[in-house]
CSV table of N, CA and C in Angstrom, one decimal:
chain,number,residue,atom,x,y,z
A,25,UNK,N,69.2,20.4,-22.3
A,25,UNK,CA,68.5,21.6,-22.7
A,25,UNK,C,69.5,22.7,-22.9
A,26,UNK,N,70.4,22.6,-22.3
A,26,UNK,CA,71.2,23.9,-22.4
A,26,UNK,C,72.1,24.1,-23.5
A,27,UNK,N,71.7,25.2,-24.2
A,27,UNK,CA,72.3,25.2,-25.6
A,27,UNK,C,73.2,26.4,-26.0
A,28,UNK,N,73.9,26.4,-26.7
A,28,UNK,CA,74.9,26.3,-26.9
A,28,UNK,C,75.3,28.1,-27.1
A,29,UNK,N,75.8,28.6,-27.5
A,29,UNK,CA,75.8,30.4,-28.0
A,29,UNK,C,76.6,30.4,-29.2
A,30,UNK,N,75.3,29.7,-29.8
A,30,UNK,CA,75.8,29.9,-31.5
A,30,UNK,C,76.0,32.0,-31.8
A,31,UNK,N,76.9,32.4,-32.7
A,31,UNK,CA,76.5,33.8,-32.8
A,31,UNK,C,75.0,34.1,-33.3
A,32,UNK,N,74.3,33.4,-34.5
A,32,UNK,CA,73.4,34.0,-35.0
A,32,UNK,C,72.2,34.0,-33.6
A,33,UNK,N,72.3,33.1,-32.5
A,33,UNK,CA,71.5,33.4,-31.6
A,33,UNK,C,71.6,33.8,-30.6
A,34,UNK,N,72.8,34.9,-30.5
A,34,UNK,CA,72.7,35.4,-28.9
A,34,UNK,C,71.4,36.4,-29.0
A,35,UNK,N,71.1,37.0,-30.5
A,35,UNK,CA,70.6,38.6,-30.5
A,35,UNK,C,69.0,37.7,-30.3
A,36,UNK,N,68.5,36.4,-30.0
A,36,UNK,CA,67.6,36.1,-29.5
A,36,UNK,C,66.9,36.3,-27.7
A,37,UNK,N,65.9,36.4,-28.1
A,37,UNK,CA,65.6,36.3,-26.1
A,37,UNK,C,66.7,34.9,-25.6
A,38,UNK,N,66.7,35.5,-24.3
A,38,UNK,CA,66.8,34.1,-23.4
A,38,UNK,C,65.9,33.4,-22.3
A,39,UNK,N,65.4,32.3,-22.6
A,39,UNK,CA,64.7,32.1,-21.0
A,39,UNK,C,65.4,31.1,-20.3
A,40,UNK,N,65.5,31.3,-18.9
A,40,UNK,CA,66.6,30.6,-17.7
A,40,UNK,C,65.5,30.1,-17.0
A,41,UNK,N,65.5,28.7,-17.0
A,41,UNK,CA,65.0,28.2,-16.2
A,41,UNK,C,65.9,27.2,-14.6
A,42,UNK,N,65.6,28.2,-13.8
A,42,UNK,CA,66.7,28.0,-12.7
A,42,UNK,C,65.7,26.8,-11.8
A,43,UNK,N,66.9,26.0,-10.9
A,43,UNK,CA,66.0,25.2,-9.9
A,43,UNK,C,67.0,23.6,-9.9
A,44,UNK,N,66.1,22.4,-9.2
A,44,UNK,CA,66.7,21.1,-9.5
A,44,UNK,C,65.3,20.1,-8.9
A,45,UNK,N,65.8,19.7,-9.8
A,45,UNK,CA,64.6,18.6,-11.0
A,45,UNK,C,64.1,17.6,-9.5
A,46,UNK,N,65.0,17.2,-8.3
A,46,UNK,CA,65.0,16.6,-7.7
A,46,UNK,C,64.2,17.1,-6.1
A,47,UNK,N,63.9,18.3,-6.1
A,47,UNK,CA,63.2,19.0,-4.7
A,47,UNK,C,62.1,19.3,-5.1
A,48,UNK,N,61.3,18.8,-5.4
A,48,UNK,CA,59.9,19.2,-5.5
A,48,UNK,C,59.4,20.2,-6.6
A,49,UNK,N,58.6,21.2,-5.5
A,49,UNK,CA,58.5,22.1,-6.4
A,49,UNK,C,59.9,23.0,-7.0
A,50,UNK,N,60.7,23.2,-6.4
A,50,UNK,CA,61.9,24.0,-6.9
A,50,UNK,C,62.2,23.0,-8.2
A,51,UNK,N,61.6,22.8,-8.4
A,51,UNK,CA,61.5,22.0,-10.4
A,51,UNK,C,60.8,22.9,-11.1
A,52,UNK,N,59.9,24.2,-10.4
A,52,UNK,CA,59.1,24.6,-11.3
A,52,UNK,C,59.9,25.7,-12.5
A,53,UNK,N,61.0,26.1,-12.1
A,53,UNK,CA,61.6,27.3,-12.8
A,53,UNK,C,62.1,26.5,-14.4
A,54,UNK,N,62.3,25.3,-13.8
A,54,UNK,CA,63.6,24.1,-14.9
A,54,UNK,C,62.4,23.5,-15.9
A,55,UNK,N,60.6,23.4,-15.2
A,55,UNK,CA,59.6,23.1,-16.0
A,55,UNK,C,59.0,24.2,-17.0
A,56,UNK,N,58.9,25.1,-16.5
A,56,UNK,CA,58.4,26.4,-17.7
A,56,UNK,C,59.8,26.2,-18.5
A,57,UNK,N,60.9,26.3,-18.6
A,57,UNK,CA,62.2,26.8,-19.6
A,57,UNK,C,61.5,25.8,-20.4
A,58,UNK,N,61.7,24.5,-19.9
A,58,UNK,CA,61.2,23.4,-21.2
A,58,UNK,C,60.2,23.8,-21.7
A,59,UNK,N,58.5,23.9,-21.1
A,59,UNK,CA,57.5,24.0,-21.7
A,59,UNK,C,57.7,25.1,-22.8
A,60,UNK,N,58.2,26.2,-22.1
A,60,UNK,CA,58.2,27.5,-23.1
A,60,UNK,C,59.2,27.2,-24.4
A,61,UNK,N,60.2,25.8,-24.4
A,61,UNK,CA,60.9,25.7,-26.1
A,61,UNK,C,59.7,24.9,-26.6
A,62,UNK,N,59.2,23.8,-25.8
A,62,UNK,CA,58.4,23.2,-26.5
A,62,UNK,C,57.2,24.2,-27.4
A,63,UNK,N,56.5,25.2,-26.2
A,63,UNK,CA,55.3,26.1,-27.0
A,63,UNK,C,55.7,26.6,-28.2
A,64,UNK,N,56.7,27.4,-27.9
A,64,UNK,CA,57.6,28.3,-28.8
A,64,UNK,C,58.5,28.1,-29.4
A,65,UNK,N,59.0,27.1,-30.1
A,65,UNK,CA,59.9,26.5,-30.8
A,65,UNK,C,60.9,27.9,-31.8
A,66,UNK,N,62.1,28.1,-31.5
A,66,UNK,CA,62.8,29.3,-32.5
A,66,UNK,C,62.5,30.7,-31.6
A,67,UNK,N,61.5,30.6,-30.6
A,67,UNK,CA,61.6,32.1,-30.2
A,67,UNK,C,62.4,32.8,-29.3
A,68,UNK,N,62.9,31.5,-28.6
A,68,UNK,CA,64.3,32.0,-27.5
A,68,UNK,C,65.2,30.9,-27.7
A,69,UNK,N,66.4,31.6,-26.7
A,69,UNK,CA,67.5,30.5,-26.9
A,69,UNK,C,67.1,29.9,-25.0
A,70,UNK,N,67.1,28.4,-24.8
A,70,UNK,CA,66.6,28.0,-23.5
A,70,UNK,C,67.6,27.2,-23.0
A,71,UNK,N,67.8,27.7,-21.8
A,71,UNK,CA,69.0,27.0,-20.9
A,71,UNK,C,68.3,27.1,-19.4
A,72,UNK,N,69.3,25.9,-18.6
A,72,UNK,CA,68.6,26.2,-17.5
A,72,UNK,C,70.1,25.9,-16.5
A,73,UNK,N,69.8,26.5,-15.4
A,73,UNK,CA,71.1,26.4,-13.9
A,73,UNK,C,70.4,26.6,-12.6
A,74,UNK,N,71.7,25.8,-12.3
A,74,UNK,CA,71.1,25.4,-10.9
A,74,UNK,C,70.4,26.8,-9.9
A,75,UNK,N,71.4,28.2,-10.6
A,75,UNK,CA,70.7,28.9,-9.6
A,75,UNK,C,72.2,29.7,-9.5
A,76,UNK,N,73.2,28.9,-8.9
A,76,UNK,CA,74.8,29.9,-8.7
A,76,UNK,C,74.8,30.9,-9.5
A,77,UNK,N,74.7,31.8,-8.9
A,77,UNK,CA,75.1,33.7,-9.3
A,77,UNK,C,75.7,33.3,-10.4
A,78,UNK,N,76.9,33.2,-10.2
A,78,UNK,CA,78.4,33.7,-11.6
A,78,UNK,C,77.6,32.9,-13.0
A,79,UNK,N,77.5,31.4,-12.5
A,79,UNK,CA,76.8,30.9,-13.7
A,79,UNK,C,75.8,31.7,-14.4
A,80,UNK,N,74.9,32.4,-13.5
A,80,UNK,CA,73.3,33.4,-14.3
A,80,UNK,C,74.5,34.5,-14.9
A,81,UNK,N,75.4,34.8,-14.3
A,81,UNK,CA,76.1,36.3,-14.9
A,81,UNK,C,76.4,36.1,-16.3
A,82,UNK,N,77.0,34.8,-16.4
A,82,UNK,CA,77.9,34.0,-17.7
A,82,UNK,C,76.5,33.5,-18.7
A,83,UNK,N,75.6,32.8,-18.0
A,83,UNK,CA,74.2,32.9,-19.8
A,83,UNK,C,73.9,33.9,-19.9
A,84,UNK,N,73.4,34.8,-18.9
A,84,UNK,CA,72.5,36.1,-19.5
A,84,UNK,C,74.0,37.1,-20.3
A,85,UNK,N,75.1,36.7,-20.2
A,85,UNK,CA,75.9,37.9,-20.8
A,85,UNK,C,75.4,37.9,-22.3
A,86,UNK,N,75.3,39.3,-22.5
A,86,UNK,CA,74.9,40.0,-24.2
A,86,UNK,C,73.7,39.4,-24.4
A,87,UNK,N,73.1,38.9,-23.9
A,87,UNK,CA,71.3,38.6,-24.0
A,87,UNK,C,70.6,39.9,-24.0
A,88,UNK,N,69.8,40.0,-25.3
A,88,UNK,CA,69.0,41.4,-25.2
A,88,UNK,C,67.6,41.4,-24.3
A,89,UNK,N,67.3,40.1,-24.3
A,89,UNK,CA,66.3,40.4,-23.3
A,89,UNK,C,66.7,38.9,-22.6
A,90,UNK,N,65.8,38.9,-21.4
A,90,UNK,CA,66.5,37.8,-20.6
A,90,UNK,C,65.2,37.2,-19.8
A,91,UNK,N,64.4,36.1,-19.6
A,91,UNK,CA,63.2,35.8,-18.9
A,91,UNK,C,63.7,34.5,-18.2
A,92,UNK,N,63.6,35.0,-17.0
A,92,UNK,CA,64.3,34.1,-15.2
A,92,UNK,C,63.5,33.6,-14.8
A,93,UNK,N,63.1,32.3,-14.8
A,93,UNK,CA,62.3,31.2,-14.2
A,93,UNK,C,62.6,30.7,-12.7
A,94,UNK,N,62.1,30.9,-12.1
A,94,UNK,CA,62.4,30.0,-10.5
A,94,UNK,C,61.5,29.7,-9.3
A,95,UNK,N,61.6,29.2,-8.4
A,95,UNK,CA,60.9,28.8,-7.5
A,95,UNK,C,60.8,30.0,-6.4
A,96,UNK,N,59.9,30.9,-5.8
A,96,UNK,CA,60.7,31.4,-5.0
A,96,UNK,C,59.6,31.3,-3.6
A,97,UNK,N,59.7,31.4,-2.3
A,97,UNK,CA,59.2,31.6,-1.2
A,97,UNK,C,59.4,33.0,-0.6
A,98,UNK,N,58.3,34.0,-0.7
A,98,UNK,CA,58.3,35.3,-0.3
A,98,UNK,C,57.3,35.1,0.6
A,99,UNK,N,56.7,34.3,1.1
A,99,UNK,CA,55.3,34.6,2.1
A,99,UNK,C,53.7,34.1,1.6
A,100,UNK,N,54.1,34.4,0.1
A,100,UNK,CA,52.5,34.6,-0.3
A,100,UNK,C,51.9,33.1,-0.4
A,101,UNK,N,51.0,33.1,-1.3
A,101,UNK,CA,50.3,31.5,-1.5
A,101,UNK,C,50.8,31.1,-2.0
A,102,UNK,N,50.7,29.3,-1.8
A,102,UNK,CA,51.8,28.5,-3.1
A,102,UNK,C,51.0,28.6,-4.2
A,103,UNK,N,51.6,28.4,-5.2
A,103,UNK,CA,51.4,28.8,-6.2
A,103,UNK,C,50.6,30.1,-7.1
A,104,UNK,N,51.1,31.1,-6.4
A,104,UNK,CA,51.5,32.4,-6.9
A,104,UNK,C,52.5,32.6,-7.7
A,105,UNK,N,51.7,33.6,-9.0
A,105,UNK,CA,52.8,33.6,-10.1
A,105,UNK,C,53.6,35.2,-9.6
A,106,UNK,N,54.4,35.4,-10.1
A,106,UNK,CA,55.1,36.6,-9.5
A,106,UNK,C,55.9,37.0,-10.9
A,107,UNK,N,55.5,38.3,-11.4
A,107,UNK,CA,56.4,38.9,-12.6
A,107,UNK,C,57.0,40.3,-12.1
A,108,UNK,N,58.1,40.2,-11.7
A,108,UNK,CA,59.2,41.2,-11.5
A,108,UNK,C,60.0,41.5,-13.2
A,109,UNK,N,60.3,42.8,-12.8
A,109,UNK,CA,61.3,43.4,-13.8
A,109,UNK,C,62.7,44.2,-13.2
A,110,UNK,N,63.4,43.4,-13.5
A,110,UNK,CA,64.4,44.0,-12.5
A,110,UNK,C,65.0,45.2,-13.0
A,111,UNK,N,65.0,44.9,-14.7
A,111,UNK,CA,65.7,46.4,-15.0
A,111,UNK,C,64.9,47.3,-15.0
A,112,UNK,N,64.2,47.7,-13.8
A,112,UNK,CA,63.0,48.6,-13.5
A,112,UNK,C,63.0,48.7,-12.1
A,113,UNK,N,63.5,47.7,-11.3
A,113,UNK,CA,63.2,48.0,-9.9
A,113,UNK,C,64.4,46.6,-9.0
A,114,UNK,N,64.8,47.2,-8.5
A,114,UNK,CA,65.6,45.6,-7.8
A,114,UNK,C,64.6,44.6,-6.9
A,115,UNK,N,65.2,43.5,-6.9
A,115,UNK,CA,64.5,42.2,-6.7
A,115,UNK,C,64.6,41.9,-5.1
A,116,UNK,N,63.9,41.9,-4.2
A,116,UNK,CA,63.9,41.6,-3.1
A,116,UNK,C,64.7,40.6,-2.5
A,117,UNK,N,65.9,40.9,-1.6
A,117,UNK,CA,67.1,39.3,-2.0
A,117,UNK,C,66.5,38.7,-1.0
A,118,UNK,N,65.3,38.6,0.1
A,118,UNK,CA,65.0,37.7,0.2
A,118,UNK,C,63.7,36.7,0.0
A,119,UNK,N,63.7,37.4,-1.5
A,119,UNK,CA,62.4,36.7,-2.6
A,119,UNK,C,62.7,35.2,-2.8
A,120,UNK,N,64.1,35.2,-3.1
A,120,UNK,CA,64.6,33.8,-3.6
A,120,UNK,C,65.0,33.1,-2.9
A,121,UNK,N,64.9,31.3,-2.5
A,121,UNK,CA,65.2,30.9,-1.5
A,121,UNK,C,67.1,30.6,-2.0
A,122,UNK,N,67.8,31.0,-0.8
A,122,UNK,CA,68.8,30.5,-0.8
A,122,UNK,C,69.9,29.4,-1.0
A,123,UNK,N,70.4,29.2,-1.7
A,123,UNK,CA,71.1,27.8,-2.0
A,123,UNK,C,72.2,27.3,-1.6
A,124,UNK,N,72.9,26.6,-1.7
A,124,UNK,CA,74.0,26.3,-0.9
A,124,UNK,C,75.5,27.0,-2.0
A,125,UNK,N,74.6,27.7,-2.9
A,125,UNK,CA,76.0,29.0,-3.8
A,125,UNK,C,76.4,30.0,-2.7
A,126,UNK,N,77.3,30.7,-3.1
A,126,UNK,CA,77.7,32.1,-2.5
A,126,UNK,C,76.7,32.8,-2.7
A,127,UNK,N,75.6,33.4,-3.6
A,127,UNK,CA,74.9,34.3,-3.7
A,127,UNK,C,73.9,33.7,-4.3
A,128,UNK,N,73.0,34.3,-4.3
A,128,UNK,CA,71.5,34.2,-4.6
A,128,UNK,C,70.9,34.0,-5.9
A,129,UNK,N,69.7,34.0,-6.8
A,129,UNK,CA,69.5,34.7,-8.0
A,129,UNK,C,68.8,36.3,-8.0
A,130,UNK,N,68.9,36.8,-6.8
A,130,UNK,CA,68.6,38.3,-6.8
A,130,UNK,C,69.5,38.8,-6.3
A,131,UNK,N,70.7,38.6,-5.3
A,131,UNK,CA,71.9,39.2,-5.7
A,131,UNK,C,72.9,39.1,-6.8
A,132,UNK,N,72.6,37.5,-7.8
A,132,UNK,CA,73.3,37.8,-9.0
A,132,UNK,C,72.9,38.6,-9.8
A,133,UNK,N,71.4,39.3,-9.8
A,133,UNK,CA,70.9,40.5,-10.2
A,133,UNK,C,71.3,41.7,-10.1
A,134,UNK,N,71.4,42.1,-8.8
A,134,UNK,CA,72.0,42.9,-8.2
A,134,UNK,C,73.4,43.8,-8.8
A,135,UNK,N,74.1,42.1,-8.1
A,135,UNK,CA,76.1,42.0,-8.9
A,135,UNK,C,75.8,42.8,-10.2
A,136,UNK,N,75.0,42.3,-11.3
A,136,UNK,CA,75.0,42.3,-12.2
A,136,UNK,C,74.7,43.5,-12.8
A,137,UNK,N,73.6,44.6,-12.1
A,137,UNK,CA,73.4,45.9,-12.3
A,137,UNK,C,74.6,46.6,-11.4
A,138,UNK,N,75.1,46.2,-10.8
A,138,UNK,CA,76.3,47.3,-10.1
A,138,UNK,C,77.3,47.0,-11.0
A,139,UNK,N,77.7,45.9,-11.3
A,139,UNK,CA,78.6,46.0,-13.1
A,139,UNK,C,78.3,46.4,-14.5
A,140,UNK,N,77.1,47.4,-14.0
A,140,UNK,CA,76.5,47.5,-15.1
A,140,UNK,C,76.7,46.3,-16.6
A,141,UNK,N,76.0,44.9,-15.9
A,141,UNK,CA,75.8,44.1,-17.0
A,141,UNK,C,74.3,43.3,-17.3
A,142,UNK,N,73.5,43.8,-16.1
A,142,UNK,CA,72.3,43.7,-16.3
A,142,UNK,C,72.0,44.1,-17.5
A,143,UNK,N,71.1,42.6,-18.5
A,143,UNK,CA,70.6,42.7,-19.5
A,143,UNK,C,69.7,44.0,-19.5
A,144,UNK,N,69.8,44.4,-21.1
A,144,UNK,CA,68.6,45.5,-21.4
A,144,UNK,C,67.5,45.7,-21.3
A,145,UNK,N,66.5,43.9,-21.0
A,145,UNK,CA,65.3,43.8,-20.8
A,145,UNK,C,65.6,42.6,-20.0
A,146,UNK,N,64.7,42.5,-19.2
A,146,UNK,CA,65.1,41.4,-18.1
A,146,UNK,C,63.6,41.1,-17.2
A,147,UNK,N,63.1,39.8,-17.1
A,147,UNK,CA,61.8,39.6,-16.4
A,147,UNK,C,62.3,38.3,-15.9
A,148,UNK,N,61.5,38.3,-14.5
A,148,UNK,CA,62.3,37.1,-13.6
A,148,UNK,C,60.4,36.9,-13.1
A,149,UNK,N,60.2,35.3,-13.7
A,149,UNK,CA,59.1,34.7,-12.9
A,149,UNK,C,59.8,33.8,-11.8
A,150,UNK,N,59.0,34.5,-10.9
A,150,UNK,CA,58.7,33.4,-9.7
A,150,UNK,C,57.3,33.1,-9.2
A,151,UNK,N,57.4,31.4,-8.7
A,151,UNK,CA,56.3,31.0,-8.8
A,151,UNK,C,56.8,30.1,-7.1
A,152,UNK,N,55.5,30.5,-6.6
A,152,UNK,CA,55.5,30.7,-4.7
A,152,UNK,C,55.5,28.9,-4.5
A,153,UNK,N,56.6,28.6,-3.7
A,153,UNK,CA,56.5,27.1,-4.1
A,153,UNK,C,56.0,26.7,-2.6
A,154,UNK,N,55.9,25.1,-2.3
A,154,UNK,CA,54.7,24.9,-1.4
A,154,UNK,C,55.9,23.8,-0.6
A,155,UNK,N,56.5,22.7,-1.3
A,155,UNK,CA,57.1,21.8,-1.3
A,155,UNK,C,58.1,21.8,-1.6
A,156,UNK,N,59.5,21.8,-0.9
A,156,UNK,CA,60.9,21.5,-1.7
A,156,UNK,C,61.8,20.7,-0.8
A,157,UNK,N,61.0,19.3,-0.5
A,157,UNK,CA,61.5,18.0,0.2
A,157,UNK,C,61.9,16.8,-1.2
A,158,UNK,N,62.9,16.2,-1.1
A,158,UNK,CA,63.3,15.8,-2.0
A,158,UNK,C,62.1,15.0,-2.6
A,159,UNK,N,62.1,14.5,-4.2
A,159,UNK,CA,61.0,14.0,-4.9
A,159,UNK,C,61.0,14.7,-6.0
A,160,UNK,N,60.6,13.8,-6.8
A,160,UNK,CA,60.5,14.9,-8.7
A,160,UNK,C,59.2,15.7,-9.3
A,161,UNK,N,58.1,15.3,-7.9
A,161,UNK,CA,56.8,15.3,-8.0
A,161,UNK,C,56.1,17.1,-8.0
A,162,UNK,N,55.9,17.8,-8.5
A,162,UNK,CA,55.7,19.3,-8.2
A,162,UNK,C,54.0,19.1,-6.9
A,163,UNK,N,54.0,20.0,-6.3
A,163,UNK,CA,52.9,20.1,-5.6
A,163,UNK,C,51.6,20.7,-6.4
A,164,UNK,N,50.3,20.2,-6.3
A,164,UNK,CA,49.4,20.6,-7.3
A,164,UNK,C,49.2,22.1,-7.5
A,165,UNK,N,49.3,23.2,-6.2
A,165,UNK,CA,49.0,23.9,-6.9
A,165,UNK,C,50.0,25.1,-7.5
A,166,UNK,N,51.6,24.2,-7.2
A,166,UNK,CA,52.7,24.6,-8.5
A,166,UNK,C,52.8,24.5,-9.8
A,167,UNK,N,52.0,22.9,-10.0
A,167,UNK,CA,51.9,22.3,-10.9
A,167,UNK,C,51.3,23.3,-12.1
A,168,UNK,N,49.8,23.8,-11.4
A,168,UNK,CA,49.0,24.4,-12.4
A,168,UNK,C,49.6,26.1,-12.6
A,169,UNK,N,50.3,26.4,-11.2
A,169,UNK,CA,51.0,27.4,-12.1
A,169,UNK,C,51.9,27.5,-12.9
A,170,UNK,N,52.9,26.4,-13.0
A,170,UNK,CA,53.7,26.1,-14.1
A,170,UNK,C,53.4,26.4,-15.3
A,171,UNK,N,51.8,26.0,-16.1
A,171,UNK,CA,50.9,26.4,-17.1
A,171,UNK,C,50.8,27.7,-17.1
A,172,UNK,N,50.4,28.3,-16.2
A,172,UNK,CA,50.2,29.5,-16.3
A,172,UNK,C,51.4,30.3,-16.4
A,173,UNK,N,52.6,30.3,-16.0
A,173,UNK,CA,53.8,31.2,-16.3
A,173,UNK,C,54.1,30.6,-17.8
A,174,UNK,N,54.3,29.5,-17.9
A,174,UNK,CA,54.3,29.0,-19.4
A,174,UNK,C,53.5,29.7,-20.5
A,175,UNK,N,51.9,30.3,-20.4
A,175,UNK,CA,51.6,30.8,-21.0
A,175,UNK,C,52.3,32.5,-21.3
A,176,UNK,N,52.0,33.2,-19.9
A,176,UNK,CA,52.6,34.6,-19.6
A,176,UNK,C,53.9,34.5,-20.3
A,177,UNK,N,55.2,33.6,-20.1
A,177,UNK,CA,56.2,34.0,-21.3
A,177,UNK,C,56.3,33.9,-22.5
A,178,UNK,N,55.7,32.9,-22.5
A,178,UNK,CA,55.6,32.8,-24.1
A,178,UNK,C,54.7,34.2,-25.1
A,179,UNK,N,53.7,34.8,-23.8
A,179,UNK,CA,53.4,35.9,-24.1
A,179,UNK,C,54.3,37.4,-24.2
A,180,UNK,N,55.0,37.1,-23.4
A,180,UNK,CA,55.8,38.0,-23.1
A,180,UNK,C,57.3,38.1,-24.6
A,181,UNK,N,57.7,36.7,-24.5
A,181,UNK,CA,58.6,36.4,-25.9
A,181,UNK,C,57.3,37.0,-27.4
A,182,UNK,N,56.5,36.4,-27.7
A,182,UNK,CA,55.7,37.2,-28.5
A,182,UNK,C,55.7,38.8,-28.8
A,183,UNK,N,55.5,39.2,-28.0
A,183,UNK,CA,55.5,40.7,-27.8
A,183,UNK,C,56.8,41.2,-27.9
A,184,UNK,N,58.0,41.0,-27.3
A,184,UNK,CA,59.4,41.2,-27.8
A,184,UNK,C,59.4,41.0,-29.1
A,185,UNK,N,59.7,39.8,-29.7
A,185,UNK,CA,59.5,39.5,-31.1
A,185,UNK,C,59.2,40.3,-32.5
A,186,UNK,N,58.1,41.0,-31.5
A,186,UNK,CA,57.3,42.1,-32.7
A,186,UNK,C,58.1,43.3,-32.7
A,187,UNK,N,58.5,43.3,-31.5
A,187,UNK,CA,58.8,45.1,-31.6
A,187,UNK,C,59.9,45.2,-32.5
């Protein structure tokens, strides 16, 4: 899925679908990137990473808008959809569950606004995961939010589009 940075499409959105395919629900960030090329065919350019900071710094570079997919555990119910805007407000670092990288995906946010390279427009879904015991299986009521963020970006890519 991870494609390539042809020039004619960097000046496209990006959607990042972060996560691994293998822990459960932490598949849900790596499931919306796919669904949203499949819905939306031509409307962003779609890649997905494990999650390591530096990597998120290196796709979103020169991305005019940027939509961050991931799993995250903040307390609330599983399967809560969560739409943050970070170039509006910083991201709770401990929204995102931790990985075995140096940094986070809300302190590669962070990094990234104190380098002033935080993209111009930037939305980070997270979706409240329930299960992240190894298995490829999403928990049901990740599953259905998967659909439901799938919808919201593709709404969100629409609306950019136009402007």
């Amino acid at each position: 899925m991870n494609q390539g940075r042809e020039p004619e499409s960097v000046s496209l959105p990006l959607v990042i679908g972060v996560g691994n395919a293998y822990r459960g629900d932490d598949a849900a960030g790596l499931l919306i990137a796919r669904r949203v090329a499949e819905a939306a065919p031509g409307a962003a350019r779609v890649v997905e990473e494990s999650g390591e900071g530096a990597a998120l710094l290196e796709a979103w570079r020169d991305a005019p808008f940027v939509v961050l997919c991931d799993a995250v555990q903040s307390g609330a119910a599983p399967g809560t959809v969560h739409r943050l805007a970070p170039d509006r407000a910083p991201v709770p670092t401990g929204f995102f569950r931790y990985s075995t990288h140096a940094f986070s995906v809300a302190e590669a946010i962070e990094l990234a606004r104190a380098l002033g390279e935080l993209p111009p427009r930037m939305l980070v879904y997270g979706i409240e995961g329930a299960d992240f015991a190894a298995g490829t299986a999403l928990s049901p009521t990740v599953a259905g939010a998967v659909a439901a963020a799938v919808r919201a970006v593709v709404a969100d890519l629409q609306t950019y589009n136009k402007e």
